Coordinates of C-alpha atoms in Angstrom, one line a residue:
Chain A
M433 CA 20.1 30.9 27.3
P434 CA 22.7 29.0 29.2
R435 CA 21.4 25.4 29.9
T436 CA 24.7 24.0 31.4
G437 CA 24.1 23.0 34.8
R438 CA 20.3 23.1 34.8
R439 CA 17.5 20.0 34.7
P440 CA 16.6 18.9 31.4
G441 CA 13.2 20.3 30.4
P442 CA 10.2 17.7 29.7
S443 CA 10.2 18.0 25.8
T444 CA 14.0 17.5 26.5
T445 CA 13.1 14.4 28.6
R446 CA 10.6 13.4 26.4
A447 CA 12.5 13.0 23.7
A448 CA 15.0 11.2 25.1
I449 CA 12.6 8.5 26.4
L450 CA 11.6 8.1 22.6
E451 CA 14.4 7.9 21.1
A452 CA 16.0 4.9 23.7
A453 CA 12.6 3.5 23.0
R454 CA 13.0 3.7 19.5
R455 CA 16.5 2.1 19.5
R456 CA 15.1 -1.0 21.9
F457 CA 11.8 -1.4 20.1
A458 CA 13.5 -1.3 17.0
A459 CA 16.4 -3.8 17.6
A460 CA 15.0 -6.2 20.4
G461 CA 10.8 -5.8 19.5
Y462 CA 8.2 -4.9 21.7
D463 CA 8.1 -8.4 24.2
A464 CA 12.0 -8.3 24.6
T465 CA 12.2 -5.0 25.8
A466 CA 12.0 -3.6 29.6
L467 CA 10.6 -0.4 30.3
R468 CA 13.5 -0.4 32.6
A469 CA 16.1 -0.4 29.7
I470 CA 14.9 2.5 28.5
A471 CA 14.7 4.4 31.3
G472 CA 17.9 3.4 31.5
D473 CA 19.3 4.1 28.3
A474 CA 17.2 8.0 28.5
G475 CA 18.6 8.9 32.1
V476 CA 15.4 8.8 33.9
D477 CA 13.6 6.7 36.6
P478 CA 10.8 4.7 35.1
G479 CA 8.5 6.1 36.9
V480 CA 9.1 9.2 34.1
L481 CA 8.8 7.1 31.3
L482 CA 5.3 6.1 32.9
H483 CA 4.2 9.7 33.7
F484 CA 4.5 11.2 30.2
F485 CA 3.5 8.0 28.2
G486 CA 0.7 6.1 30.4
S487 CA 2.1 2.2 29.8
K488 CA 4.5 0.2 27.8
E489 CA 2.0 0.4 25.4
G490 CA 1.3 4.1 25.0
L491 CA 5.5 4.1 24.5
F492 CA 5.3 2.4 21.5
R493 CA 2.5 3.6 20.1
A494 CA 4.0 7.3 20.3
V495 CA 7.8 6.1 18.7
V496 CA 5.5 4.3 16.1
G497 CA 3.3 7.7 15.3
W498 CA 0.3 6.0 15.8
P499 CA -2.6 8.1 16.1
F500 CA -5.3 5.9 18.5
D501 CA -4.6 3.7 21.4
P502 CA -6.0 0.0 19.4
A503 CA -7.4 -1.7 23.1
R504 CA -10.2 1.3 22.0
V505 CA -11.3 0.7 18.9
V506 CA -10.8 -3.1 18.6
E507 CA -12.3 -5.2 20.9
P508 CA -15.1 -2.8 21.9
E509 CA -16.0 -1.4 18.6
L510 CA -15.0 -4.5 16.2
I511 CA -15.1 -7.7 18.0
R512 CA -17.5 -7.5 21.0
P513 CA -20.6 -6.4 18.8
G514 CA -19.9 -10.2 17.3
R515 CA -19.5 -12.0 14.3
E516 CA -22.4 -10.5 11.9
G517 CA -21.5 -7.3 10.2
V518 CA -17.7 -7.5 11.2
G519 CA -16.3 -6.3 7.8
A520 CA -18.5 -3.3 7.5
R521 CA -17.4 -2.6 10.8
L522 CA -13.8 -2.8 10.0
A523 CA -14.0 -1.0 6.8
R524 CA -15.9 1.8 8.7
T525 CA -13.8 2.4 11.3
F526 CA -10.5 2.0 9.2
F527 CA -11.7 5.3 6.9
G528 CA -12.8 6.8 9.8
Y529 CA -9.5 7.6 10.8
W530 CA -8.4 8.1 7.0
E531 CA -10.7 10.6 6.5
D532 CA -10.1 12.5 9.5
P533 CA -7.6 15.1 9.0
T534 CA -5.3 14.7 12.1
T535 CA -5.3 10.6 12.1
G536 CA -5.3 10.6 8.1
A537 CA -1.9 12.7 8.0
A538 CA -0.5 10.7 10.6
L539 CA -1.3 6.9 9.0
S540 CA -0.2 8.5 5.9
A541 CA 3.4 10.3 7.3
L542 CA 4.1 6.9 9.1
M543 CA 3.3 4.2 6.2
R544 CA 5.6 7.1 3.6
S545 CA 7.8 6.4 6.6
A546 CA 7.8 2.9 7.1
M547 CA 8.3 2.6 3.2
T548 CA 11.3 4.4 3.1
H549 CA 13.3 3.3 6.8
A550 CA 13.9 0.3 7.1
E551 CA 14.5 0.7 11.2
S552 CA 10.7 2.9 10.8
A553 CA 8.9 -0.6 8.5
A554 CA 10.6 -2.8 11.7
L555 CA 8.6 -0.8 14.5
L556 CA 5.2 -0.5 12.4
R557 CA 5.7 -4.7 11.8
E558 CA 6.6 -4.8 15.3
F559 CA 3.4 -2.6 16.3
V560 CA 0.5 -4.0 13.7
A561 CA 0.9 -7.4 14.9
H562 CA 0.9 -7.0 18.4
E563 CA -1.1 -4.1 18.4
L564 CA -3.7 -4.5 16.1
F565 CA -3.0 -8.4 14.5
A566 CA -2.7 -9.9 17.8
R567 CA -6.1 -8.4 19.3
F568 CA -8.2 -10.5 16.8
A569 CA -6.6 -14.4 17.7
G570 CA -9.8 -14.7 19.8
F571 CA -12.6 -13.7 17.3
V572 CA -10.8 -15.3 14.1
H573 CA -10.3 -18.8 14.5
G574 CA -8.4 -22.0 12.2
L575 CA -4.5 -22.4 11.8
D576 CA -4.4 -19.8 8.8
A577 CA -5.9 -16.9 11.7
N578 CA -2.9 -14.6 11.2
L579 CA -3.1 -14.7 7.7
R580 CA -6.4 -13.9 7.2
V581 CA -6.3 -11.3 9.3
E582 CA -3.6 -9.7 7.1
L583 CA -5.6 -10.1 4.2
A584 CA -8.3 -7.8 5.2
A585 CA -5.4 -5.9 6.2
G586 CA -3.8 -5.5 3.4
H587 CA -6.9 -5.0 1.4
L588 CA -8.1 -1.9 3.4
V589 CA -4.3 -0.7 3.2
G590 CA -4.2 -1.4 -0.3
V591 CA -7.6 1.3 -1.2
A592 CA -6.1 3.5 1.3
L593 CA -2.8 3.5 -0.9
L594 CA -5.1 4.3 -4.5
R595 CA -7.4 6.7 -2.4
Y596 CA -5.6 9.0 0.0
I597 CA -1.8 8.4 -1.8
L598 CA -1.7 7.9 -5.2
R599 CA -5.7 9.7 -5.7
V600 CA -6.5 8.2 -8.1
E601 CA -9.9 8.7 -9.8
P602 CA -12.7 7.1 -9.1
I603 CA -12.1 5.2 -5.7
A604 CA -10.3 8.8 -4.3
S605 CA -13.8 10.2 -5.0
A606 CA -16.0 7.4 -3.8
G607 CA -18.3 7.5 -1.3
I608 CA -17.5 6.0 1.9
E609 CA -20.2 3.6 2.3
E610 CA -20.2 2.5 -1.5
L611 CA -16.5 1.6 -0.6
V612 CA -17.6 -0.4 2.9
T613 CA -20.5 -2.1 0.5
W614 CA -17.9 -3.0 -1.8
L615 CA -14.9 -4.1 0.7
E616 CA -17.6 -6.0 3.3
P617 CA -17.9 -9.5 1.8
A618 CA -14.3 -9.9 1.6
L619 CA -13.5 -8.3 4.4
D620 CA -15.8 -10.7 6.4
R621 CA -14.6 -13.8 4.1
Y622 CA -11.4 -13.6 5.8
L623 CA -12.7 -12.9 9.4
Q624 CA -16.0 -14.9 9.7
A625 CA -15.0 -18.1 7.8
G626 CA -13.5 -20.9 9.6
G627 CA -12.7 -23.6 7.2
P628 CA -10.7 -23.9 4.5
P629 CA -11.0 -21.1 1.5
V630 CA -13.9 -21.8 -0.4
S631 CA -14.0 -20.2 -3.9
Q632 CA -17.1 -18.2 -4.6
A633 CA -16.7 -17.7 -8.7
E634 CA -19.4 -19.5 -10.8
Chain B
M1490 CA 38.0 14.1 -20.7
P1491 CA 36.9 17.3 -22.2
R1492 CA 33.3 17.4 -24.0
T1493 CA 33.5 20.6 -25.0
G1494 CA 32.2 20.9 -28.8
R1495 CA 31.6 17.4 -28.7
R1496 CA 28.5 15.9 -29.9
P1497 CA 26.3 14.9 -26.5
G1498 CA 26.5 10.7 -26.3
P1499 CA 23.8 8.3 -26.3
S1500 CA 23.1 8.0 -22.6
T1501 CA 23.3 11.9 -22.4
T1502 CA 20.6 12.3 -25.0
R1503 CA 18.7 9.5 -23.3
A1504 CA 18.6 11.4 -20.0
A1505 CA 17.6 14.7 -21.5
I1506 CA 14.7 12.9 -23.1
L1507 CA 13.2 11.3 -19.8
E1508 CA 13.5 14.6 -18.1
A1509 CA 12.2 16.8 -20.9
A1510 CA 9.1 14.2 -20.6
R1511 CA 9.0 13.2 -17.0
R1512 CA 8.5 17.2 -16.7
R1513 CA 5.5 17.2 -19.4
F1514 CA 3.6 13.8 -18.6
A1515 CA 3.6 15.5 -14.7
A1516 CA 2.5 19.0 -16.2
A1517 CA 0.3 17.8 -18.8
G1518 CA -0.6 14.1 -18.3
Y1519 CA -0.3 11.4 -20.9
D1520 CA -2.7 12.7 -23.5
A1521 CA -2.4 16.0 -23.6
T1522 CA 1.3 15.6 -24.6
A1523 CA 2.7 15.5 -27.6
L1524 CA 6.1 13.6 -28.7
R1525 CA 7.1 16.1 -30.7
A1526 CA 6.8 18.5 -27.1
I1527 CA 9.1 16.4 -25.6
A1528 CA 11.8 16.1 -28.3
G1529 CA 11.4 19.8 -28.6
D1530 CA 12.5 20.6 -25.1
A1531 CA 15.3 17.5 -25.3
G1532 CA 16.6 19.8 -28.3
V1533 CA 16.0 16.5 -30.4
D1534 CA 14.1 15.4 -33.2
P1535 CA 11.4 13.2 -32.6
G1536 CA 12.4 9.9 -34.6
V1537 CA 15.6 9.5 -32.6
L1538 CA 13.0 9.5 -29.2
L1539 CA 11.1 6.7 -30.9
H1540 CA 14.3 4.9 -31.6
F1541 CA 15.2 4.6 -28.0
F1542 CA 11.6 4.0 -26.6
G1543 CA 10.3 2.4 -29.5
S1544 CA 7.0 4.4 -28.8
K1545 CA 4.8 7.1 -26.0
E1546 CA 4.2 4.4 -24.2
G1547 CA 7.6 3.0 -24.2
L1548 CA 9.0 6.5 -23.0
F1549 CA 5.9 6.8 -20.5
R1550 CA 7.2 3.6 -18.8
A1551 CA 10.6 4.6 -18.9
V1552 CA 10.0 7.6 -17.3
V1553 CA 7.5 6.3 -14.4
G1554 CA 10.4 3.2 -14.1
W1555 CA 7.7 0.7 -15.0
P1556 CA 9.2 -2.6 -15.3
F1557 CA 7.2 -4.4 -17.9
D1558 CA 4.9 -3.4 -21.4
P1559 CA 0.9 -3.6 -19.7
A1560 CA 0.0 -4.2 -23.6
R1561 CA 1.9 -7.4 -23.6
V1562 CA 0.6 -8.9 -20.4
V1563 CA -3.4 -7.3 -20.0
E1564 CA -4.8 -8.1 -22.8
P1565 CA -3.1 -11.4 -23.9
E1566 CA -2.8 -12.7 -20.8
L1567 CA -5.3 -11.7 -18.7
I1568 CA -8.3 -10.3 -20.1
R1569 CA -8.0 -12.8 -24.0
P1570 CA -8.3 -16.1 -21.6
G1571 CA -11.8 -15.2 -20.8
R1572 CA -13.8 -14.5 -17.5
E1573 CA -13.4 -17.7 -16.0
G1574 CA -10.1 -17.8 -13.5
V1575 CA -9.0 -14.0 -14.2
G1576 CA -8.8 -13.7 -10.5
A1577 CA -6.4 -16.1 -10.4
R1578 CA -4.5 -15.4 -13.6
L1579 CA -4.6 -11.9 -12.2
A1580 CA -3.2 -12.6 -8.9
R1581 CA -0.6 -15.3 -10.3
T1582 CA 1.0 -12.5 -12.8
F1583 CA 0.7 -9.6 -9.9
F1584 CA 2.9 -12.2 -7.6
G1585 CA 5.4 -13.2 -10.3
Y1586 CA 6.4 -10.0 -10.5
W1587 CA 7.1 -9.2 -7.3
E1588 CA 8.3 -12.0 -6.7
D1589 CA 11.4 -11.8 -9.9
P1590 CA 14.4 -10.0 -8.1
T1591 CA 14.3 -7.3 -10.7
T1592 CA 10.5 -6.3 -11.8
G1593 CA 10.5 -6.6 -7.7
A1594 CA 13.1 -4.3 -7.1
A1595 CA 11.3 -2.0 -9.7
L1596 CA 8.4 -2.0 -8.8
S1597 CA 8.8 -1.7 -4.6
A1598 CA 11.4 1.3 -5.6
L1599 CA 8.7 3.0 -8.0
M1600 CA 5.7 2.5 -5.2
R1601 CA 8.3 4.3 -2.9
S1602 CA 8.8 7.2 -5.0
A1603 CA 5.1 7.7 -5.2
M1604 CA 4.5 7.6 -1.5
T1605 CA 6.9 10.0 -1.1
H1606 CA 7.5 12.5 -4.0
A1607 CA 4.3 14.6 -5.6
E1608 CA 5.5 14.5 -9.4
S1609 CA 6.3 10.7 -8.9
A1610 CA 3.1 10.1 -7.3
A1611 CA 1.3 11.8 -10.2
L1612 CA 2.7 10.1 -12.7
L1613 CA 2.0 6.6 -11.7
R1614 CA -1.5 8.0 -11.3
E1615 CA -1.7 8.7 -14.6
F1616 CA 0.5 5.6 -15.5
V1617 CA -1.5 2.9 -13.6
A1618 CA -5.1 4.4 -14.9
H1619 CA -3.9 4.9 -18.5
E1620 CA -1.9 1.6 -19.1
L1621 CA -3.6 -0.7 -16.4
F1622 CA -6.4 0.1 -15.7
A1623 CA -7.8 1.4 -18.9
R1624 CA -7.2 -1.7 -20.6
F1625 CA -10.0 -3.5 -18.6
A1626 CA -12.4 -1.3 -19.6
G1627 CA -13.9 -3.4 -22.2
F1628 CA -13.7 -6.2 -19.9
V1629 CA -15.2 -5.2 -16.5
H1630 CA -18.9 -4.0 -17.5
G1631 CA -21.2 -1.7 -15.4
L1632 CA -21.1 1.8 -14.3
D1633 CA -18.5 1.3 -11.6
A1634 CA -16.2 -0.6 -13.7
N1635 CA -13.6 1.8 -13.1
L1636 CA -14.1 1.4 -9.6
R1637 CA -13.9 -1.9 -9.0
V1638 CA -10.6 -2.5 -11.2
E1639 CA -9.0 -0.6 -8.5
L1640 CA -10.7 -2.5 -5.7
A1641 CA -9.3 -5.1 -7.1
A1642 CA -5.7 -3.5 -7.4
G1643 CA -5.7 -2.0 -3.9
H1644 CA -6.1 -5.3 -3.0
L1645 CA -3.1 -6.9 -4.7
V1646 CA -1.3 -3.7 -4.1
G1647 CA -2.1 -3.6 0.0
V1648 CA -1.1 -7.7 0.2
A1649 CA 1.9 -6.2 -1.8
L1650 CA 3.2 -3.9 0.5
L1651 CA 2.5 -5.7 4.0
R1652 CA 4.2 -9.2 2.1
Y1653 CA 7.4 -7.1 0.5
I1654 CA 7.7 -3.6 2.3
L1655 CA 6.3 -4.2 5.2
R1656 CA 6.9 -8.2 5.5
V1657 CA 4.9 -8.7 8.3
E1658 CA 4.4 -12.4 9.5
P1659 CA 2.9 -14.8 7.9
I1660 CA 1.8 -13.5 5.1
A1661 CA 5.3 -12.3 4.0
S1662 CA 6.5 -16.5 4.1
A1663 CA 3.1 -17.8 3.0
G1664 CA 3.1 -19.9 -0.4
I1665 CA 1.7 -17.9 -3.6
E1666 CA -0.3 -20.4 -4.4
E1667 CA -2.3 -20.0 -0.8
L1668 CA -2.8 -16.3 -1.6
V1669 CA -4.0 -16.8 -5.2
T1670 CA -6.5 -19.5 -3.7
W1671 CA -7.1 -16.4 -0.5
L1672 CA -7.7 -13.7 -3.1
E1673 CA -8.7 -15.3 -6.3
P1674 CA -13.0 -14.9 -5.1
A1675 CA -12.5 -11.0 -4.4
L1676 CA -10.7 -10.1 -7.5
D1677 CA -13.3 -12.6 -9.2
R1678 CA -15.8 -10.7 -7.4
Y1679 CA -14.3 -7.0 -8.7
L1680 CA -14.1 -7.9 -11.9
Q1681 CA -16.4 -10.3 -13.0
A1682 CA -19.7 -9.3 -11.5
G1683 CA -22.4 -6.6 -13.6
G1684 CA -24.9 -6.4 -10.9
P1685 CA -24.5 -4.1 -8.1
P1686 CA -22.4 -5.0 -4.7
V1687 CA -24.4 -8.3 -3.0
S1688 CA -23.2 -9.2 0.0
Q1689 CA -21.7 -12.9 0.0
A1690 CA -21.8 -12.8 4.5
E1691 CA -24.1 -15.0 6.2

């Protein structure tokens, strides 16, 4: 079918926006990238971009391939219910996305991509810092609040790597609630404590 | 340089052994694979194989690309000094290998490979289970000893992923001793405790 002289179809436009956004976000980071600049690169009006992706955050999420909207999860499900039980809620939510075939495959794919492509790693780094970790800023206190959020994230991600990607036993077949019970104290310690770290070992 | 009719050189022989071993280990696992079978596939005497790799474990390590001998590390440095301080020793040793440019690059490469190639994942899974986790068997007690060793490993691996591969800040620039201090209580809890998990959160 000849395409010359015809307006590009929606899937072409969407792909052009994603490609322009990927280049801009990877080069300048999320905050320094203007929607207008992406729209210009893709040769569309900024309104088209909002029509496809809803918001700058939505576009960023599509570029990274992140399978859910962190704004709908972090505040309402993890933070708002309060400090009590935050570790268990976080672990349950995290494993919920990994256990679901669709979101689990997406998380697995973006982890693989970030490990093998520098640009994907840069985008994922920017995404998790801006869209996930920063959302805990007002919740986790102290000078090393960001480090502690990343320690909690690192614990969960490493368990996911052994369970879902390396598939080593017995962690690959352990029940979710068993994992939550084990992880809860470590996650609570990272996310709840306000003082300097105190060894809980004998 | 014509090679016809000449005996294969050492690097050709070594590569043939590694290729045969990779196929055998990936298909049947470590325990069920006989050195004699690998030697047969590679067309060499088993003695040649020992000459190049020292032992079946040494050959397995070369196939996986693991950058150090776990037998020289786990028992003497981590287990023999006793339960007290095992979490800190494990974390320091782990980060020591990641911080070293040579061993760090090797660990990073084999993690990338395992995430993107099913055969590499199968080999790494077999390797960590057999050569690393099993060495803690007599040290960590309880029905879920294996799970707990993997929880400790998962915590460390996830922190390494965020620090060395994703390079998200501030965890990428944190001091090793700061990380050890944070990780120690969680690692000790996984490796020291004998009873069922008890929440240490308030």
